[in-house]
PDB file of C-alpha atoms in Angstrom:
ATOM      1  CA  ASP A   3      19.398 -16.038   1.082  1.00  0.00           C
ATOM      2  CA  THR A   4      19.724 -12.272   1.219  1.00  0.00           C
ATOM      3  CA  ALA A   5      19.207 -10.911  -2.270  1.00  0.00           C
ATOM      4  CA  VAL A   6      17.274  -8.934  -4.798  1.00  0.00           C
ATOM      5  CA  SER A   7      14.782 -11.208  -6.538  1.00  0.00           C
ATOM      6  CA  GLN A   8      12.595 -10.648  -9.587  1.00  0.00           C
ATOM      7  CA  THR A   9       9.721 -12.546 -11.143  1.00  0.00           C
ATOM      8  CA  PRO A  10       9.269 -13.704 -13.770  1.00  0.00           C
ATOM      9  CA  LYS A  11      12.714 -14.428 -15.175  1.00  0.00           C
ATOM     10  CA  TYR A  12      11.362 -14.723 -18.715  1.00  0.00           C
ATOM     11  CA  LEU A  13       8.291 -13.075 -20.209  1.00  0.00           C
ATOM     12  CA  VAL A  14       7.118 -13.639 -23.785  1.00  0.00           C
ATOM     13  CA  THR A  15       3.961 -11.806 -24.789  1.00  0.00           C
ATOM     14  CA  GLN A  16       2.069 -10.261 -27.680  1.00  0.00           C
ATOM     15  CA  MET A  17       2.052  -6.608 -28.654  1.00  0.00           C
ATOM     16  CA  GLY A  18      -0.727  -4.685 -26.967  1.00  0.00           C
ATOM     17  CA  ASN A  19      -0.815  -6.828 -23.830  1.00  0.00           C
ATOM     18  CA  ASP A  20      -0.340  -5.540 -20.277  1.00  0.00           C
ATOM     19  CA  LYS A  21       2.219  -7.214 -18.024  1.00  0.00           C
ATOM     20  CA  SER A  22       3.826  -6.781 -14.602  1.00  0.00           C
ATOM     21  CA  ILE A  23       7.261  -7.573 -13.216  1.00  0.00           C
ATOM     22  CA  LYS A  24       7.775  -7.934  -9.487  1.00  0.00           C
ATOM     23  CA  CYS A  25      10.866  -7.160  -7.421  1.00  0.00           C
ATOM     24  CA  GLU A  26      11.654  -7.823  -3.786  1.00  0.00           C
ATOM     25  CA  GLN A  27      14.770  -7.166  -1.722  1.00  0.00           C
ATOM     26  CA  ASN A  28      15.499  -8.478   1.749  1.00  0.00           C
ATOM     27  CA  LEU A  29      18.665  -6.465   2.233  1.00  0.00           C
ATOM     28  CA  GLY A  30      16.902  -3.827   4.313  1.00  0.00           C
ATOM     29  CA  HIS A  31      17.726  -1.157   1.722  1.00  0.00           C
ATOM     30  CA  ASP A  32      15.784   2.089   1.479  1.00  0.00           C
ATOM     31  CA  THR A  33      16.132   2.764  -2.234  1.00  0.00           C
ATOM     32  CA  MET A  34      15.079   0.636  -5.179  1.00  0.00           C
ATOM     33  CA  TYR A  35      15.462   1.044  -8.938  1.00  0.00           C
ATOM     34  CA  TRP A  36      14.303  -0.187 -12.312  1.00  0.00           C
ATOM     35  CA  TYR A  37      16.760  -0.301 -15.211  1.00  0.00           C
ATOM     36  CA  LYS A  38      16.313  -1.286 -18.847  1.00  0.00           C
ATOM     37  CA  GLN A  39      19.158  -2.997 -20.719  1.00  0.00           C
ATOM     38  CA  ASP A  40      18.677  -2.997 -24.470  1.00  0.00           C
ATOM     39  CA  SER A  41      20.067  -5.315 -27.119  1.00  0.00           C
ATOM     40  CA  LYS A  42      23.281  -3.278 -27.246  1.00  0.00           C
ATOM     41  CA  LYS A  43      23.722  -3.936 -23.515  1.00  0.00           C
ATOM     42  CA  PHE A  44      23.288  -0.272 -22.548  1.00  0.00           C
ATOM     43  CA  LEU A  45      21.952  -0.085 -18.993  1.00  0.00           C
ATOM     44  CA  LYS A  46      19.641   2.881 -18.497  1.00  0.00           C
ATOM     45  CA  ILE A  47      17.856   3.969 -15.337  1.00  0.00           C
ATOM     46  CA  MET A  48      14.071   4.239 -15.517  1.00  0.00           C
ATOM     47  CA  PHE A  49      12.756   4.849 -11.999  1.00  0.00           C
ATOM     48  CA  SER A  50      13.886   5.033  -8.405  1.00  0.00           C
ATOM     49  CA  TYR A  51      11.943   4.919  -5.155  1.00  0.00           C
ATOM     50  CA  ASN A  52      13.235   5.854  -1.721  1.00  0.00           C
ATOM     51  CA  ASN A  53      11.110   4.658   1.191  1.00  0.00           C
ATOM     52  CA  LYS A  54       8.134   4.196  -1.151  1.00  0.00           C
ATOM     53  CA  GLU A  55       8.477   7.692  -2.658  1.00  0.00           C
ATOM     54  CA  LEU A  56       9.288   8.232  -6.324  1.00  0.00           C
ATOM     55  CA  ILE A  57      12.552  10.160  -6.590  1.00  0.00           C
ATOM     56  CA  ILE A  58      13.748   9.458 -10.131  1.00  0.00           C
ATOM     57  CA  ASN A  59      11.472   9.306 -13.140  1.00  0.00           C
ATOM     58  CA  GLU A  60      13.496   9.379 -16.332  1.00  0.00           C
ATOM     59  CA  THR A  61      12.058   9.990 -19.773  1.00  0.00           C
ATOM     60  CA  VAL A  62      10.020   6.813 -19.953  1.00  0.00           C
ATOM     61  CA  PRO A  63       6.672   6.381 -21.770  1.00  0.00           C
ATOM     62  CA  ASN A  64       3.761   6.662 -19.365  1.00  0.00           C
ATOM     63  CA  ARG A  65       2.793   3.112 -20.342  1.00  0.00           C
ATOM     64  CA  PHE A  66       5.367   2.172 -17.697  1.00  0.00           C
ATOM     65  CA  SER A  67       4.133   2.606 -14.134  1.00  0.00           C
ATOM     66  CA  PRO A  68       6.144   1.647 -11.065  1.00  0.00           C
ATOM     67  CA  LYS A  69       4.491   0.856  -7.751  1.00  0.00           C
ATOM     68  CA  SER A  70       6.129   0.456  -4.351  1.00  0.00           C
ATOM     69  CA  PRO A  71       3.736  -1.079  -1.789  1.00  0.00           C
ATOM     70  CA  ASP A  72       6.506  -1.019   0.832  1.00  0.00           C
ATOM     71  CA  LYS A  73      10.220  -0.304   0.840  1.00  0.00           C
ATOM     72  CA  ALA A  74      11.107  -3.944   0.189  1.00  0.00           C
ATOM     73  CA  HIS A  75       9.059  -4.177  -3.026  1.00  0.00           C
ATOM     74  CA  LEU A  76       9.079  -2.301  -6.304  1.00  0.00           C
ATOM     75  CA  ASN A  77       6.900  -3.574  -9.121  1.00  0.00           C
ATOM     76  CA  LEU A  78       6.763  -2.443 -12.743  1.00  0.00           C
ATOM     77  CA  HIS A  79       3.552  -2.513 -14.754  1.00  0.00           C
ATOM     78  CA  ILE A  80       3.671  -2.043 -18.518  1.00  0.00           C
ATOM     79  CA  ASN A  81       0.540  -1.252 -20.536  1.00  0.00           C
ATOM     80  CA  SER A  82       0.031  -1.769 -24.270  1.00  0.00           C
ATOM     81  CA  LEU A  83       3.358  -3.483 -24.846  1.00  0.00           C
ATOM     82  CA  GLU A  84       5.289  -2.549 -27.985  1.00  0.00           C
ATOM     83  CA  LEU A  85       8.028  -4.354 -29.912  1.00  0.00           C
ATOM     84  CA  GLY A  86      10.589  -1.795 -28.695  1.00  0.00           C
ATOM     85  CA  ASP A  87       9.899  -2.762 -25.088  1.00  0.00           C
ATOM     86  CA  SER A  88      11.776  -6.015 -25.655  1.00  0.00           C
ATOM     87  CA  ALA A  89      14.793  -5.842 -23.352  1.00  0.00           C
ATOM     88  CA  VAL A  90      16.132  -7.100 -20.048  1.00  0.00           C
ATOM     89  CA  TYR A  91      14.690  -5.255 -17.059  1.00  0.00           C
ATOM     90  CA  PHE A  92      16.791  -5.180 -13.912  1.00  0.00           C
ATOM     91  CA  CYS A  93      15.659  -4.243 -10.447  1.00  0.00           C
ATOM     92  CA  ALA A  94      18.283  -2.955  -8.007  1.00  0.00           C
ATOM     93  CA  SER A  95      18.484  -1.705  -4.452  1.00  0.00           C
ATOM     94  CA  ARG A  96      20.983   0.264  -2.420  1.00  0.00           C
ATOM     95  CA  SER A  97      21.705   1.124   1.144  1.00  0.00           C
ATOM     96  CA  GLY A  98      21.688   4.750   2.180  1.00  0.00           C
ATOM     97  CA  ILE A  99      24.901   4.406   4.149  1.00  0.00           C
ATOM     98  CA  ALA A 100      28.603   3.895   3.406  1.00  0.00           C
ATOM     99  CA  VAL A 101      29.507   3.281  -0.234  1.00  0.00           C
ATOM    100  CA  GLY A 102      25.909   2.854  -1.253  1.00  0.00           C
ATOM    101  CA  ALA A 103      26.590   0.453  -4.090  1.00  0.00           C
ATOM    102  CA  GLN A 104      23.561  -0.794  -5.982  1.00  0.00           C
ATOM    103  CA  TYR A 105      22.822  -4.519  -5.976  1.00  0.00           C
ATOM    104  CA  PHE A 106      20.983  -5.958  -8.946  1.00  0.00           C
ATOM    105  CA  GLY A 107      18.364  -8.631  -9.290  1.00  0.00           C
ATOM    106  CA  PRO A 108      18.783 -11.425 -11.880  1.00  0.00           C
ATOM    107  CA  GLY A 109      16.804  -9.585 -14.554  1.00  0.00           C
ATOM    108  CA  THR A 110      13.564 -10.214 -16.434  1.00  0.00           C
ATOM    109  CA  ARG A 111      13.961 -10.988 -20.119  1.00  0.00           C
ATOM    110  CA  LEU A 112      10.952  -9.506 -21.889  1.00  0.00           C
ATOM    111  CA  LEU A 113      10.215 -10.432 -25.501  1.00  0.00           C
ATOM    112  CA  VAL A 114       7.298  -8.735 -27.234  1.00  0.00           C
ATOM    113  CA  LEU A 115       6.094 -10.468 -30.404  1.00  0.00           C
TER     114      LEU A 115
ATOM    115  CA  GLY B   1      23.860  15.645 -18.235  1.00  0.00           C
ATOM    116  CA  GLN B   2      26.321  12.793 -18.255  1.00  0.00           C
ATOM    117  CA  ASN B   3      28.707  11.592 -20.960  1.00  0.00           C
ATOM    118  CA  ILE B   4      30.620   8.430 -20.080  1.00  0.00           C
ATOM    119  CA  ASP B   5      33.021   6.809 -22.545  1.00  0.00           C
ATOM    120  CA  GLN B   6      34.686   3.411 -22.475  1.00  0.00           C
ATOM    121  CA  PRO B   7      36.244   1.272 -25.190  1.00  0.00           C
ATOM    122  CA  THR B   8      33.720  -1.120 -26.698  1.00  0.00           C
ATOM    123  CA  GLU B   9      35.897  -4.229 -26.750  1.00  0.00           C
ATOM    124  CA  MET B  10      39.258  -5.420 -25.473  1.00  0.00           C
ATOM    125  CA  THR B  11      41.134  -8.706 -25.726  1.00  0.00           C
ATOM    126  CA  ALA B  12      43.855  -9.905 -23.368  1.00  0.00           C
ATOM    127  CA  THR B  13      45.733 -13.101 -22.602  1.00  0.00           C
ATOM    128  CA  GLU B  14      45.285 -15.309 -19.564  1.00  0.00           C
ATOM    129  CA  GLY B  15      47.783 -14.339 -16.851  1.00  0.00           C
ATOM    130  CA  ALA B  16      48.327 -10.841 -18.243  1.00  0.00           C
ATOM    131  CA  ILE B  17      47.285  -7.411 -16.939  1.00  0.00           C
ATOM    132  CA  VAL B  18      44.614  -5.291 -18.630  1.00  0.00           C
ATOM    133  CA  GLN B  19      43.556  -1.695 -18.015  1.00  0.00           C
ATOM    134  CA  ILE B  20      40.043  -0.558 -18.950  1.00  0.00           C
ATOM    135  CA  ASN B  21      39.681   3.210 -19.183  1.00  0.00           C
ATOM    136  CA  CYS B  22      36.646   5.355 -18.538  1.00  0.00           C
ATOM    137  CA  THR B  23      36.300   9.081 -19.134  1.00  0.00           C
ATOM    138  CA  TYR B  24      33.352  11.114 -18.003  1.00  0.00           C
ATOM    139  CA  GLN B  25      31.891  14.587 -18.288  1.00  0.00           C
ATOM    140  CA  THR B  26      29.167  15.220 -15.763  1.00  0.00           C
ATOM    141  CA  SER B  27      27.182  18.087 -14.353  1.00  0.00           C
ATOM    142  CA  GLY B  28      27.638  16.634 -10.858  1.00  0.00           C
ATOM    143  CA  PHE B  29      29.839  13.933  -9.345  1.00  0.00           C
ATOM    144  CA  ASN B  30      29.295  11.804  -6.276  1.00  0.00           C
ATOM    145  CA  GLY B  31      31.457   8.754  -6.878  1.00  0.00           C
ATOM    146  CA  LEU B  32      32.446   6.354  -9.638  1.00  0.00           C
ATOM    147  CA  PHE B  33      31.630   2.652  -9.688  1.00  0.00           C
ATOM    148  CA  TRP B  34      32.830  -0.333 -11.683  1.00  0.00           C
ATOM    149  CA  TYR B  35      30.557  -3.300 -12.269  1.00  0.00           C
ATOM    150  CA  GLN B  36      31.194  -6.669 -13.900  1.00  0.00           C
ATOM    151  CA  GLN B  37      28.488  -8.327 -15.986  1.00  0.00           C
ATOM    152  CA  HIS B  38      28.812 -11.861 -17.345  1.00  0.00           C
ATOM    153  CA  ALA B  39      26.673 -12.733 -20.358  1.00  0.00           C
ATOM    154  CA  GLY B  40      23.084 -13.393 -19.329  1.00  0.00           C
ATOM    155  CA  GLU B  41      23.657 -12.332 -15.732  1.00  0.00           C
ATOM    156  CA  ALA B  42      23.138  -9.280 -13.550  1.00  0.00           C
ATOM    157  CA  PRO B  43      25.813  -6.613 -13.045  1.00  0.00           C
ATOM    158  CA  THR B  44      27.820  -7.172  -9.862  1.00  0.00           C
ATOM    159  CA  PHE B  45      29.606  -4.462  -7.896  1.00  0.00           C
ATOM    160  CA  LEU B  46      33.404  -4.444  -8.177  1.00  0.00           C
ATOM    161  CA  SER B  47      34.738  -1.144  -6.868  1.00  0.00           C
ATOM    162  CA  TYR B  48      34.034   2.418  -5.834  1.00  0.00           C
ATOM    163  CA  ASN B  49      36.123   5.606  -5.938  1.00  0.00           C
ATOM    164  CA  VAL B  50      35.070   9.008  -4.670  1.00  0.00           C
ATOM    165  CA  LEU B  51      38.485  10.527  -3.900  1.00  0.00           C
ATOM    166  CA  ASP B  52      41.486  10.683  -6.234  1.00  0.00           C
ATOM    167  CA  GLY B  53      43.815   7.730  -6.144  1.00  0.00           C
ATOM    168  CA  LEU B  54      43.981   3.992  -6.352  1.00  0.00           C
ATOM    169  CA  GLU B  55      41.715   1.513  -4.571  1.00  0.00           C
ATOM    170  CA  GLU B  56      42.988  -2.065  -4.511  1.00  0.00           C
ATOM    171  CA  LYS B  57      40.878  -5.158  -4.007  1.00  0.00           C
ATOM    172  CA  GLY B  58      42.715  -8.379  -4.673  1.00  0.00           C
ATOM    173  CA  ARG B  59      43.381  -8.799  -8.400  1.00  0.00           C
ATOM    174  CA  PHE B  60      41.261  -5.728  -9.208  1.00  0.00           C
ATOM    175  CA  SER B  61      42.235  -2.080  -8.689  1.00  0.00           C
ATOM    176  CA  SER B  62      40.438   1.096  -9.663  1.00  0.00           C
ATOM    177  CA  PHE B  63      41.896   4.562 -10.081  1.00  0.00           C
ATOM    178  CA  LEU B  64      40.215   7.964 -10.163  1.00  0.00           C
ATOM    179  CA  SER B  65      41.309  11.448 -11.192  1.00  0.00           C
ATOM    180  CA  ARG B  66      38.437  13.860 -10.660  1.00  0.00           C
ATOM    181  CA  SER B  67      40.233  16.822 -12.242  1.00  0.00           C
ATOM    182  CA  LYS B  68      40.732  14.832 -15.454  1.00  0.00           C
ATOM    183  CA  GLY B  69      37.330  13.101 -15.395  1.00  0.00           C
ATOM    184  CA  TYR B  70      39.149   9.798 -15.727  1.00  0.00           C
ATOM    185  CA  SER B  71      39.102   6.377 -14.151  1.00  0.00           C
ATOM    186  CA  TYR B  72      40.546   2.996 -14.955  1.00  0.00           C
ATOM    187  CA  LEU B  73      39.961  -0.557 -13.810  1.00  0.00           C
ATOM    188  CA  LEU B  74      43.089  -2.695 -13.641  1.00  0.00           C
ATOM    189  CA  LEU B  75      42.746  -6.459 -13.723  1.00  0.00           C
ATOM    190  CA  LYS B  76      45.857  -8.484 -12.868  1.00  0.00           C
ATOM    191  CA  GLU B  77      46.646 -12.180 -13.377  1.00  0.00           C
ATOM    192  CA  LEU B  78      43.769 -12.511 -15.804  1.00  0.00           C
ATOM    193  CA  GLN B  79      41.693 -15.649 -15.667  1.00  0.00           C
ATOM    194  CA  MET B  80      39.325 -17.043 -18.282  1.00  0.00           C
ATOM    195  CA  LYS B  81      36.406 -16.300 -15.954  1.00  0.00           C
ATOM    196  CA  ASP B  82      37.241 -12.576 -16.186  1.00  0.00           C
ATOM    197  CA  SER B  83      35.759 -12.567 -19.701  1.00  0.00           C
ATOM    198  CA  ALA B  84      32.767 -10.286 -19.174  1.00  0.00           C
ATOM    199  CA  SER B  85      31.473  -6.798 -19.756  1.00  0.00           C
ATOM    200  CA  TYR B  86      32.855  -4.093 -17.433  1.00  0.00           C
ATOM    201  CA  LEU B  87      30.594  -1.135 -16.764  1.00  0.00           C
ATOM    202  CA  CYS B  88      31.771   2.260 -15.560  1.00  0.00           C
ATOM    203  CA  ALA B  89      29.075   4.252 -13.744  1.00  0.00           C
ATOM    204  CA  VAL B  90      29.031   7.757 -12.275  1.00  0.00           C
ATOM    205  CA  ARG B  91      26.733   8.667  -9.397  1.00  0.00           C
ATOM    206  CA  ASP B  92      25.169  12.075  -9.717  1.00  0.00           C
ATOM    207  CA  ARG B  93      25.046  14.888  -7.202  1.00  0.00           C
ATOM    208  CA  SER B  94      21.735  13.703  -5.745  1.00  0.00           C
ATOM    209  CA  GLY B  95      23.468  10.521  -4.647  1.00  0.00           C
ATOM    210  CA  TYR B  96      20.659   8.369  -6.011  1.00  0.00           C
ATOM    211  CA  ALA B  97      21.190   8.001  -9.753  1.00  0.00           C
ATOM    212  CA  LEU B  98      23.902   5.897 -11.393  1.00  0.00           C
ATOM    213  CA  ASN B  99      24.606   6.706 -15.011  1.00  0.00           C
ATOM    214  CA  PHE B 100      26.310   3.897 -16.844  1.00  0.00           C
ATOM    215  CA  GLY B 101      28.709   3.877 -19.755  1.00  0.00           C
ATOM    216  CA  LYS B 102      28.015   1.431 -22.558  1.00  0.00           C
ATOM    217  CA  GLY B 103      30.414  -1.118 -21.117  1.00  0.00           C
ATOM    218  CA  THR B 104      33.649  -2.716 -22.279  1.00  0.00           C
ATOM    219  CA  SER B 105      33.453  -6.316 -23.419  1.00  0.00           C
ATOM    220  CA  LEU B 106      36.655  -8.073 -22.328  1.00  0.00           C
ATOM    221  CA  LEU B 107      37.675 -11.360 -23.890  1.00  0.00           C
ATOM    222  CA  VAL B 108      40.411 -13.336 -22.133  1.00  0.00           C
ATOM    223  CA  THR B 109      42.151 -15.820 -24.422  1.00  0.00           C
ATOM    224  CA  PRO B 110      44.342 -18.806 -23.472  1.00  0.00           C
TER     225      PRO B 110
END
C-alpha cells in the first residue's frame, strides 16, 4: 500500500531514556515533517526536511534530533526523555507539485513515566 | 507569526448542515487547508483553498476570503461518522510550513 508509515505505534519508557521513532513514505514525496500533538490535541510542527536537507527547525529542545538518510525516510531521536515529551508524534510528507497537501502517518503514542 | 482561531466545540444533528469557521492573521499566506481527525487517528486532508471563493467536494465545501482572513468548512447531510476534530491550517509564504489551529471538535447527534 502507498502510505506514510511510522514505528513504533506505541512507546512507553522511563524518564531519562533515549528513544527513536522511524518514518517511511513510499509516495515519492520530496518533503517530510515531524509534528507533536499534545494532550489538548494541538498539532505543532517540529522539523521539516526537503530532499534530505533540514528546512524547518522550530523551537524544539536540542534533545530532539531528526535524521533523514534518504528522502523516503525521516527518523526522530529523542535523548534524555522528560515527562513533558509525552504526546503523539506524527510524521507527514508532501509532494512539491499541485496542491501539495501533507499526508500523515498513523502516529506514535509516546508515554514517559 | 501566525494566529489561527476556530471554535473549540460544536454539536449538530444527523442530516443537518454545519459551518465551522476559521479566522487567521498571518505574516504570509500560501493557501489554507482543512483536515479531519477522528479520535486516535491521523489527520486526513479534506480541502484546500488558495484563491477567494468556494471549493466543493461532495458533502464538504470550503470557502476562503483572503481580505478578511476568513475561511469556513461546510458539512452537509451530516452523518454520525462526521463526528471528529476539524483542523484549519495555513501554509506560510515559504510553501513548506503548515500552521494549525487548535481544531474544532464536532459531535453529531442522532
